[in-house]
C-alpha cells in the first residue's frame, strides 16, 4: 500500500494516542503530515528501541501508546517481541512499517529480510493479536479493533518505499523532551519533571515561580 | 551465614534503597554476580521487574519510563553495558533523559574469569570517554550511594552508572 496514504490514515485515527516514531521514514513522514510537536516523540536518535521506549511510556499512560518503527529497525532487535509479549501492556500498539528497505538511507534494500515474515515471527513469539495489513482500506477496518480493544497489538504494514527524501523534524533533543513531557503532565499523567511548570495541570497560566 | 544468604541480604539492602529513592521499575539482563539481586527484584512487590532480551532494550524501556514518571533502574553485567554505548549516547544524551544503570565491576583483580578481563581493561576508560558519571559500590556502607546516583541522574539529566563489586554482592565487604 502507499506509505503516505497509510500514514495519513494513521494520523487521522490516532488523534487520541501518544505516538513514538523511530528513526527514518516514520519520524520524517509523521512530521511531514502532522507537524505535531507535543504528543509525539520523534525518537530519531535511535533505531530498534522505539517500541520498548513506548512501552516505558505506556506503563504510566491511560491512553493508547503507539510505536511506529521501520522494518530496518525491527530487524535490529526482533527479540523485543518476547519482551513486549511478556509485558502484555493493554495500551501498547506496535506498528512495523515494512518497506523492505532502509528508507532514510536512500532506500537501500533490506536484502536479508526479503523473505522474512514479521507477523509470523510475532506469532511464534507468543503474541496473539497480530495483524498483517496490505491495503489502506483494510488498515482502516483493522484500526477500529486495534485501538478500540484493550490489549497489546503487533501490526505489520506492507508498504511501498516512499520514493522521496523528507526532512527530519526540526526539534532538538531537549526541546522534544520538554514539549512531550510537559504535554503528558498536562493531560493528567504522573509528574515527570522535578520542577513543576504549573501549579495546577488544568491551568497553564498558573506558572509556578517558587522554584 | 552462608554466601548465598549473604548475597540475599545484600540484595534486600539494595532493593530497600532503590525503593526508598523512588525506583519502581527494574529492567535486567543477568550476570552471574547479580542473580540474587535480580531474583529479589522479581519477587519484591515494590518493583515491576522486566527481563529484557538484550541490554539495549533495558535502556530503551527505562528511558521511556521516565515519561511515565516512574523511577527506573537498568541492571546488567559489565559486558552488557559495553553493548549499550549507542543507545545511551543516542537516546539519553541526545534527549537528556536521566537513567540509573547498575552494572557489575567485572574483570578487576580477584575476578578469575578470563573472559571478563577485557572489562577490567576497558570498562572504566570507556565510561570516562563518554563522560558518564560513575559511582562504585564496593562495601555495604556504599549501598546508600544508589540513591545519590539516582538523584544525580535526574539533576544533571543524564545517565549515571553504579558499579557493584564482587565482594559487596557476596556480602564480604
Short mmCIF file of C-alpha atoms in Angstrom, two decimals:
data_model
loop_
_atom_site.label_atom_id
_atom_site.label_comp_id
_atom_site.label_asym_id
_atom_site.label_seq_id
_atom_site.Cartn_x
_atom_site.Cartn_y
_atom_site.Cartn_z
CA UNK A 1 0.00 0.00 0.00
CA UNK A 2 1.04 3.60 -0.38
CA UNK A 3 3.00 4.60 2.68
CA UNK A 4 1.92 8.23 2.64
CA UNK A 5 -1.75 7.28 2.42
CA UNK A 6 -1.38 4.80 5.24
CA UNK A 7 0.28 7.43 7.43
CA UNK A 8 -2.40 9.99 6.61
CA UNK A 9 -4.96 7.49 7.83
CA UNK A 10 -2.95 6.73 10.95
CA UNK A 11 -2.56 10.43 11.70
CA UNK A 12 -6.31 10.88 11.39
CA UNK A 13 -7.21 7.87 13.51
CA UNK A 14 -4.57 8.19 16.22
CA UNK A 15 -5.59 11.64 17.38
CA UNK A 16 -6.08 10.47 20.96
CA UNK A 17 -2.95 8.35 21.12
CA UNK A 18 0.56 9.07 22.29
CA UNK A 19 2.95 8.33 19.44
CA UNK A 20 6.61 7.30 19.29
CA UNK A 21 8.29 7.20 15.90
CA UNK A 22 11.61 5.54 15.14
CA UNK A 23 14.46 6.95 13.08
CA UNK A 24 13.94 7.43 9.37
CA UNK A 25 10.75 7.47 7.37
CA UNK A 26 8.45 7.01 10.37
CA UNK A 27 9.61 10.23 12.01
CA UNK A 28 10.03 12.14 8.76
CA UNK A 29 6.66 11.20 7.34
CA UNK A 30 4.74 11.76 10.57
CA UNK A 31 6.28 15.21 10.85
CA UNK A 32 5.60 15.96 7.17
CA UNK A 33 1.92 15.09 7.55
CA UNK A 34 1.12 16.37 11.04
CA UNK A 35 3.70 18.99 12.09
CA UNK A 36 2.95 17.83 15.63
CA UNK A 37 5.35 18.78 18.40
CA UNK A 38 3.78 17.57 21.62
CA UNK A 39 2.08 14.19 21.74
CA UNK A 40 4.67 12.55 19.52
CA UNK A 41 8.20 11.62 20.49
CA UNK A 42 10.37 11.54 17.39
CA UNK A 43 12.96 9.00 18.56
CA UNK A 44 15.17 9.80 15.63
CA UNK A 45 18.35 9.21 17.55
CA UNK A 46 17.72 5.51 17.82
CA UNK A 47 16.76 2.57 15.70
CA UNK A 48 15.21 -0.59 17.16
CA UNK A 49 14.21 0.79 20.55
CA UNK A 50 11.12 2.83 19.71
CA UNK A 51 8.64 0.17 20.80
CA UNK A 52 10.30 -0.50 24.15
CA UNK A 53 10.68 3.23 24.71
CA UNK A 54 6.93 3.39 24.02
CA UNK A 55 6.38 0.52 26.45
CA UNK A 56 8.03 2.55 29.16
CA UNK A 57 5.69 5.43 28.43
CA UNK A 58 2.70 3.10 28.33
CA UNK A 59 3.43 1.93 31.88
CA UNK A 60 2.16 5.24 33.16
CA UNK A 61 -0.33 6.27 30.49
CA UNK A 62 -4.05 5.76 30.39
CA UNK A 63 -4.17 6.43 26.65
CA UNK A 64 -3.02 4.13 23.87
CA UNK A 65 0.68 4.46 23.15
CA UNK A 66 1.55 3.72 19.53
CA UNK A 67 5.05 2.84 18.37
CA UNK A 68 5.81 3.29 14.66
CA UNK A 69 9.01 1.54 13.59
CA UNK A 70 10.52 0.71 10.26
CA UNK A 71 11.45 -2.85 9.42
CA UNK A 72 15.11 -1.86 9.28
CA UNK A 73 14.80 -1.01 12.95
CA UNK A 74 12.73 -4.10 13.69
CA UNK A 75 15.35 -6.40 12.20
CA UNK A 76 17.98 -4.97 14.54
CA UNK A 77 16.14 -6.19 17.61
CA UNK A 78 13.35 -8.69 16.87
CA UNK A 79 13.80 -10.12 20.35
CA UNK A 80 11.81 -7.12 21.52
CA UNK A 81 8.73 -9.15 20.61
CA UNK A 82 9.28 -11.53 23.51
CA UNK A 83 9.69 -8.68 25.97
CA UNK A 84 6.58 -6.93 24.70
CA UNK A 85 4.65 -10.20 24.87
CA UNK A 86 5.76 -10.72 28.46
CA UNK A 87 4.85 -7.18 29.45
CA UNK A 88 1.44 -7.50 27.76
CA UNK A 89 0.63 -3.83 28.18
CA UNK A 90 -3.01 -3.27 27.25
CA UNK A 91 -2.35 0.18 25.80
CA UNK A 92 0.74 -0.58 23.70
CA UNK A 93 0.23 -0.86 19.94
CA UNK A 94 3.34 -1.62 17.89
CA UNK A 95 3.24 -0.96 14.15
CA UNK A 96 6.09 -2.01 11.86
CA UNK A 97 6.30 -0.24 8.55
CA UNK A 98 7.56 -2.95 6.23
CA UNK A 99 9.04 -1.38 3.11
CA UNK A 100 11.91 -3.86 2.85
CA UNK A 101 14.47 -1.11 2.64
CA UNK A 102 16.31 1.45 4.76
CA UNK A 103 14.05 4.34 3.91
CA UNK A 104 16.15 7.21 5.19
CA UNK A 105 19.39 5.99 3.66
CA UNK A 106 18.49 6.21 0.00
CA UNK A 107 16.17 3.20 0.29
CA UNK A 108 18.99 0.74 0.24
CA UNK A 109 17.32 -2.70 0.08
CA UNK A 110 16.93 -4.71 3.26
CA UNK A 111 18.25 -7.70 1.36
CA UNK A 112 18.39 -10.36 4.04
CA UNK A 113 14.80 -9.72 5.11
CA UNK A 114 13.11 -10.10 1.73
CA UNK A 115 11.67 -13.49 2.65
CA UNK A 116 11.10 -12.83 6.34
CA UNK A 117 7.54 -12.90 7.67
CA UNK A 118 7.48 -10.44 10.56
CA UNK A 119 3.91 -11.30 11.51
CA UNK A 120 4.79 -14.98 11.72
CA UNK A 121 7.77 -14.08 13.90
CA UNK A 122 5.43 -12.26 16.26
CA UNK A 123 3.04 -15.21 16.43
CA UNK A 124 5.97 -17.51 17.10
CA UNK A 125 6.92 -15.23 20.00
CA UNK A 126 3.54 -15.95 21.53
CA UNK A 127 1.78 -12.75 20.55
CA UNK A 128 -1.90 -13.37 19.95
CA UNK A 129 -3.10 -10.15 18.36
CA UNK A 130 -1.02 -9.88 15.21
CA UNK A 131 -2.08 -8.09 12.05
CA UNK A 132 -0.54 -8.02 8.61
CA UNK A 133 -2.13 -5.30 6.52
CA UNK A 134 -1.52 -4.57 2.85
CA UNK A 135 -4.24 -2.07 1.88
CA UNK A 136 -5.35 1.28 3.25
CA UNK A 137 -8.94 0.07 3.31
CA UNK A 138 -8.01 -2.91 5.45
CA UNK A 139 -5.94 -0.68 7.71
CA UNK A 140 -8.97 1.50 8.31
CA UNK A 141 -11.05 -1.53 9.26
CA UNK A 142 -8.38 -3.01 11.48
CA UNK A 143 -7.76 0.22 13.39
CA UNK A 144 -11.23 0.04 14.93
CA UNK A 145 -10.27 -3.20 16.64
CA UNK A 146 -6.63 -2.38 17.26
CA UNK A 147 -7.41 0.86 19.04
CA UNK A 148 -10.79 0.03 20.46
CA UNK A 149 -9.99 -3.25 22.15
CA UNK A 150 -7.56 -3.19 25.05
CA UNK A 151 -4.53 -5.39 24.65
CA UNK A 152 -1.07 -5.40 23.18
CA UNK A 153 -1.06 -5.47 19.38
CA UNK A 154 1.70 -6.06 16.84
CA UNK A 155 0.81 -4.93 13.32
CA UNK A 156 2.84 -5.14 10.14
CA UNK A 157 2.01 -2.64 7.42
CA UNK A 158 3.21 -3.77 3.99
CA UNK A 159 4.04 -0.54 2.20
CA UNK A 160 5.88 0.62 -0.88
CA UNK A 161 9.11 2.57 -0.39
CA UNK A 162 8.46 6.27 -0.01
CA UNK A 163 10.48 7.17 -3.08
CA UNK A 164 11.47 10.65 -1.98
CA UNK A 165 13.53 12.36 0.69
CA UNK A 166 11.87 14.18 3.55
CA UNK A 167 13.47 16.39 6.19
CA UNK A 168 13.74 15.37 9.80
CA UNK A 169 11.55 17.08 12.40
CA UNK A 170 13.35 20.33 13.29
CA UNK A 171 13.41 19.75 17.05
CA UNK A 172 16.48 19.49 19.21
CA UNK A 173 16.52 16.67 21.73
CA UNK A 174 15.88 18.66 24.92
CA UNK A 175 13.13 20.67 23.24
CA UNK A 176 11.42 17.45 22.25
CA UNK A 177 11.81 16.06 25.76
CA UNK A 178 10.22 19.04 27.41
CA UNK A 179 7.42 19.50 24.87
CA UNK A 180 6.49 15.84 25.12
CA UNK A 181 6.92 15.52 28.87
CA UNK A 182 5.04 18.70 29.71
CA UNK A 183 2.25 17.56 27.41
CA UNK A 184 1.96 14.26 29.29
CA UNK A 185 1.90 16.09 32.59
CA UNK A 186 -0.74 18.49 31.28
CA UNK A 187 -3.10 15.75 30.12
CA UNK A 188 -3.09 14.24 33.56
CA UNK A 189 -0.21 11.85 33.64
CA UNK A 190 2.14 11.49 36.57
CA UNK A 191 4.59 14.23 37.33
CA UNK A 192 7.69 13.75 35.17
CA UNK A 193 9.97 16.68 35.85
CA UNK A 194 11.22 17.61 39.29
CA UNK A 195 10.35 21.27 38.77
CA UNK A 196 6.65 21.74 38.01
CA UNK A 197 5.86 24.28 35.34
CA UNK A 198 2.30 24.68 36.53
CA UNK A 199 0.72 24.68 39.95
CA UNK A 200 -2.30 23.03 38.50
CA UNK A 201 -2.36 20.75 35.48
CA UNK A 202 -5.60 22.35 34.38
CA UNK A 203 -4.30 25.90 34.34
CA UNK A 204 -1.46 26.74 32.00
CA UNK A 205 -1.47 30.35 33.16
CA UNK A 206 -0.59 29.45 36.72
CA UNK A 207 3.17 29.34 36.32
CA UNK A 208 4.91 28.27 39.50
CA UNK A 209 7.64 30.82 40.23
CA UNK A 210 8.52 29.40 43.63
CA UNK A 211 11.17 27.02 42.27
CA UNK B 1 25.56 -17.31 57.36
CA UNK B 2 26.39 -18.94 54.03
CA UNK B 3 27.39 -16.99 50.95
CA UNK B 4 24.01 -17.36 49.29
CA UNK B 5 22.33 -15.95 52.39
CA UNK B 6 24.84 -13.09 52.45
CA UNK B 7 24.04 -12.33 48.83
CA UNK B 8 20.33 -12.35 49.62
CA UNK B 9 20.87 -9.88 52.47
CA UNK B 10 22.80 -7.56 50.17
CA UNK B 11 20.10 -7.86 47.53
CA UNK B 12 17.49 -6.94 50.12
CA UNK B 13 19.51 -3.92 51.18
CA UNK B 14 19.90 -2.74 47.58
CA UNK B 15 16.19 -3.23 46.99
CA UNK B 16 15.34 -1.19 50.09
CA UNK B 17 17.50 1.72 48.97
CA UNK B 18 16.08 1.52 45.44
CA UNK B 19 12.50 1.52 46.66
CA UNK B 20 13.09 4.34 49.11
CA UNK B 21 14.56 6.63 46.46
CA UNK B 22 11.64 6.12 44.09
CA UNK B 23 12.64 3.29 41.80
CA UNK B 24 9.74 1.02 40.92
CA UNK B 25 10.79 -0.39 37.54
CA UNK B 26 13.80 -2.64 37.09
CA UNK B 27 14.82 -3.97 33.68
CA UNK B 28 17.55 -6.55 33.79
CA UNK B 29 19.74 -8.99 31.97
CA UNK B 30 21.72 -11.29 34.20
CA UNK B 31 25.34 -11.52 35.14
CA UNK B 32 26.43 -14.29 37.48
CA UNK B 33 27.20 -11.78 40.20
CA UNK B 34 23.73 -10.25 40.31
CA UNK B 35 21.42 -13.24 40.17
CA UNK B 36 20.39 -12.78 43.80
CA UNK B 37 19.68 -9.15 43.14
CA UNK B 38 17.58 -9.93 40.08
CA UNK B 39 15.67 -12.61 41.99
CA UNK B 40 14.98 -10.08 44.72
CA UNK B 41 13.58 -7.54 42.29
CA UNK B 42 11.47 -10.27 40.69
CA UNK B 43 9.73 -11.25 43.93
CA UNK B 44 9.63 -7.87 45.64
CA UNK B 45 6.19 -6.33 45.26
CA UNK B 46 7.57 -2.80 45.33
CA UNK B 47 9.00 -3.28 41.84
CA UNK B 48 7.90 -4.20 38.38
CA UNK B 49 10.75 -6.33 37.13
CA UNK B 50 11.11 -6.83 33.37
CA UNK B 51 13.50 -9.37 31.93
CA UNK B 52 14.76 -7.93 28.67
CA UNK B 53 16.20 -9.69 25.64
CA UNK B 54 19.33 -7.56 25.46
CA UNK B 55 20.82 -4.74 27.46
CA UNK B 56 19.95 -2.03 24.95
CA UNK B 57 16.31 -2.93 25.43
CA UNK B 58 16.67 -2.05 29.10
CA UNK B 59 17.99 1.36 28.10
CA UNK B 60 15.04 1.92 25.77
CA UNK B 61 12.41 0.73 28.23
CA UNK B 62 13.76 2.62 31.24
CA UNK B 63 14.25 5.80 29.21
CA UNK B 64 10.64 5.67 28.08
CA UNK B 65 9.56 5.05 31.65
CA UNK B 66 10.99 8.45 32.56
CA UNK B 67 7.98 9.88 30.73
CA UNK B 68 5.70 7.82 32.91
CA UNK B 69 7.07 9.50 35.98
CA UNK B 70 8.42 6.13 37.05
CA UNK B 71 11.85 5.75 38.62
CA UNK B 72 13.78 3.06 36.80
CA UNK B 73 16.94 1.01 37.09
CA UNK B 74 18.61 -0.76 34.17
CA UNK B 75 20.57 -3.64 35.69
CA UNK B 76 23.17 -5.62 33.75
CA UNK B 77 26.67 -7.01 33.68
CA UNK B 78 29.72 -5.04 32.61
CA UNK B 79 29.85 -6.75 29.22
CA UNK B 80 26.23 -5.89 28.56
CA UNK B 81 26.85 -2.29 29.48
CA UNK B 82 29.56 -2.12 26.84
CA UNK B 83 26.96 -3.04 24.22
CA UNK B 84 24.81 -0.07 25.26
CA UNK B 85 27.03 2.81 24.23
CA UNK B 86 24.99 3.50 21.10
CA UNK B 87 21.68 3.52 22.98
CA UNK B 88 22.99 5.65 25.84
CA UNK B 89 24.73 8.23 23.71
CA UNK B 90 21.92 8.43 21.17
CA UNK B 91 18.86 8.31 23.41
CA UNK B 92 19.92 9.61 26.80
CA UNK B 93 22.48 12.14 25.63
CA UNK B 94 20.50 13.47 22.66
CA UNK B 95 17.27 13.99 24.60
CA UNK B 96 18.87 14.47 28.03
CA UNK B 97 16.89 11.69 29.65
CA UNK B 98 18.01 10.65 33.14
CA UNK B 99 18.67 6.97 33.79
CA UNK B 100 20.24 4.93 36.55
CA UNK B 101 22.29 2.00 35.26
CA UNK B 102 23.57 -0.70 37.60
CA UNK B 103 26.47 -2.84 36.39
CA UNK B 104 28.94 -5.37 37.72
CA UNK B 105 32.58 -4.44 38.02
CA UNK B 106 33.86 -7.49 36.22
CA UNK B 107 37.49 -8.02 35.29
CA UNK B 108 39.04 -6.41 38.31
CA UNK B 109 41.80 -8.20 40.24
CA UNK B 110 40.12 -11.05 42.07
CA UNK B 111 37.75 -11.87 39.22
CA UNK B 112 39.12 -15.15 37.96
CA UNK B 113 37.00 -15.27 34.80
CA UNK B 114 39.41 -14.85 31.91
CA UNK B 115 36.62 -13.86 29.54
CA UNK B 116 35.86 -10.81 31.71
CA UNK B 117 39.39 -9.42 31.79
CA UNK B 118 38.67 -7.11 28.87
CA UNK B 119 36.12 -5.39 31.11
CA UNK B 120 38.86 -4.77 33.65
CA UNK B 121 40.92 -3.12 30.96
CA UNK B 122 38.32 -1.08 29.12
CA UNK B 123 35.18 -0.59 31.22
CA UNK B 124 36.24 2.40 33.28
CA UNK B 125 38.26 4.11 30.50
CA UNK B 126 35.22 3.77 28.26
CA UNK B 127 32.93 5.33 30.86
CA UNK B 128 35.35 8.23 31.16
CA UNK B 129 35.46 8.55 27.39
CA UNK B 130 31.71 9.18 27.24
CA UNK B 131 31.72 11.31 30.40
CA UNK B 132 29.16 9.19 32.18
CA UNK B 133 29.24 9.68 35.95
CA UNK B 134 30.24 6.51 37.78
CA UNK B 135 29.89 5.57 41.42
CA UNK B 136 31.48 2.36 42.69
CA UNK B 137 29.64 0.34 45.33
CA UNK B 138 32.30 -1.84 46.90
CA UNK B 139 31.26 -2.05 50.54
CA UNK B 140 27.96 -2.50 52.29
CA UNK B 141 28.13 1.07 53.51
CA UNK B 142 28.25 2.23 49.89
CA UNK B 143 24.84 0.80 49.01
CA UNK B 144 23.13 4.02 50.05
CA UNK B 145 25.03 5.70 47.21
CA UNK B 146 22.48 4.14 44.87
CA UNK B 147 20.01 6.80 45.95
CA UNK B 148 22.60 9.53 45.45
CA UNK B 149 23.29 8.26 41.94
CA UNK B 150 19.59 8.12 41.11
CA UNK B 151 19.07 11.68 42.28
CA UNK B 152 22.21 12.86 40.47
CA UNK B 153 20.97 11.45 37.16
CA UNK B 154 17.79 13.48 37.48
CA UNK B 155 19.61 16.64 38.48
CA UNK B 156 22.01 16.51 35.55
CA UNK B 157 19.51 14.95 33.13
CA UNK B 158 21.96 12.29 32.06
CA UNK B 159 22.56 8.65 32.88
CA UNK B 160 24.63 7.68 35.89
CA UNK B 161 26.28 4.30 36.43
CA UNK B 162 26.63 2.49 39.73
CA UNK B 163 29.10 -0.39 39.65
CA UNK B 164 28.80 -3.27 42.08
CA UNK B 165 31.98 -5.03 43.16
CA UNK B 166 32.06 -8.78 43.72
CA UNK B 167 32.74 -8.66 47.43
CA UNK B 168 29.86 -6.38 48.27
CA UNK B 169 27.47 -8.53 46.24
CA UNK B 170 28.65 -11.60 48.15
CA UNK B 171 28.29 -9.84 51.48
CA UNK B 172 32.04 -9.97 52.08
CA UNK B 173 32.66 -6.22 52.17
#
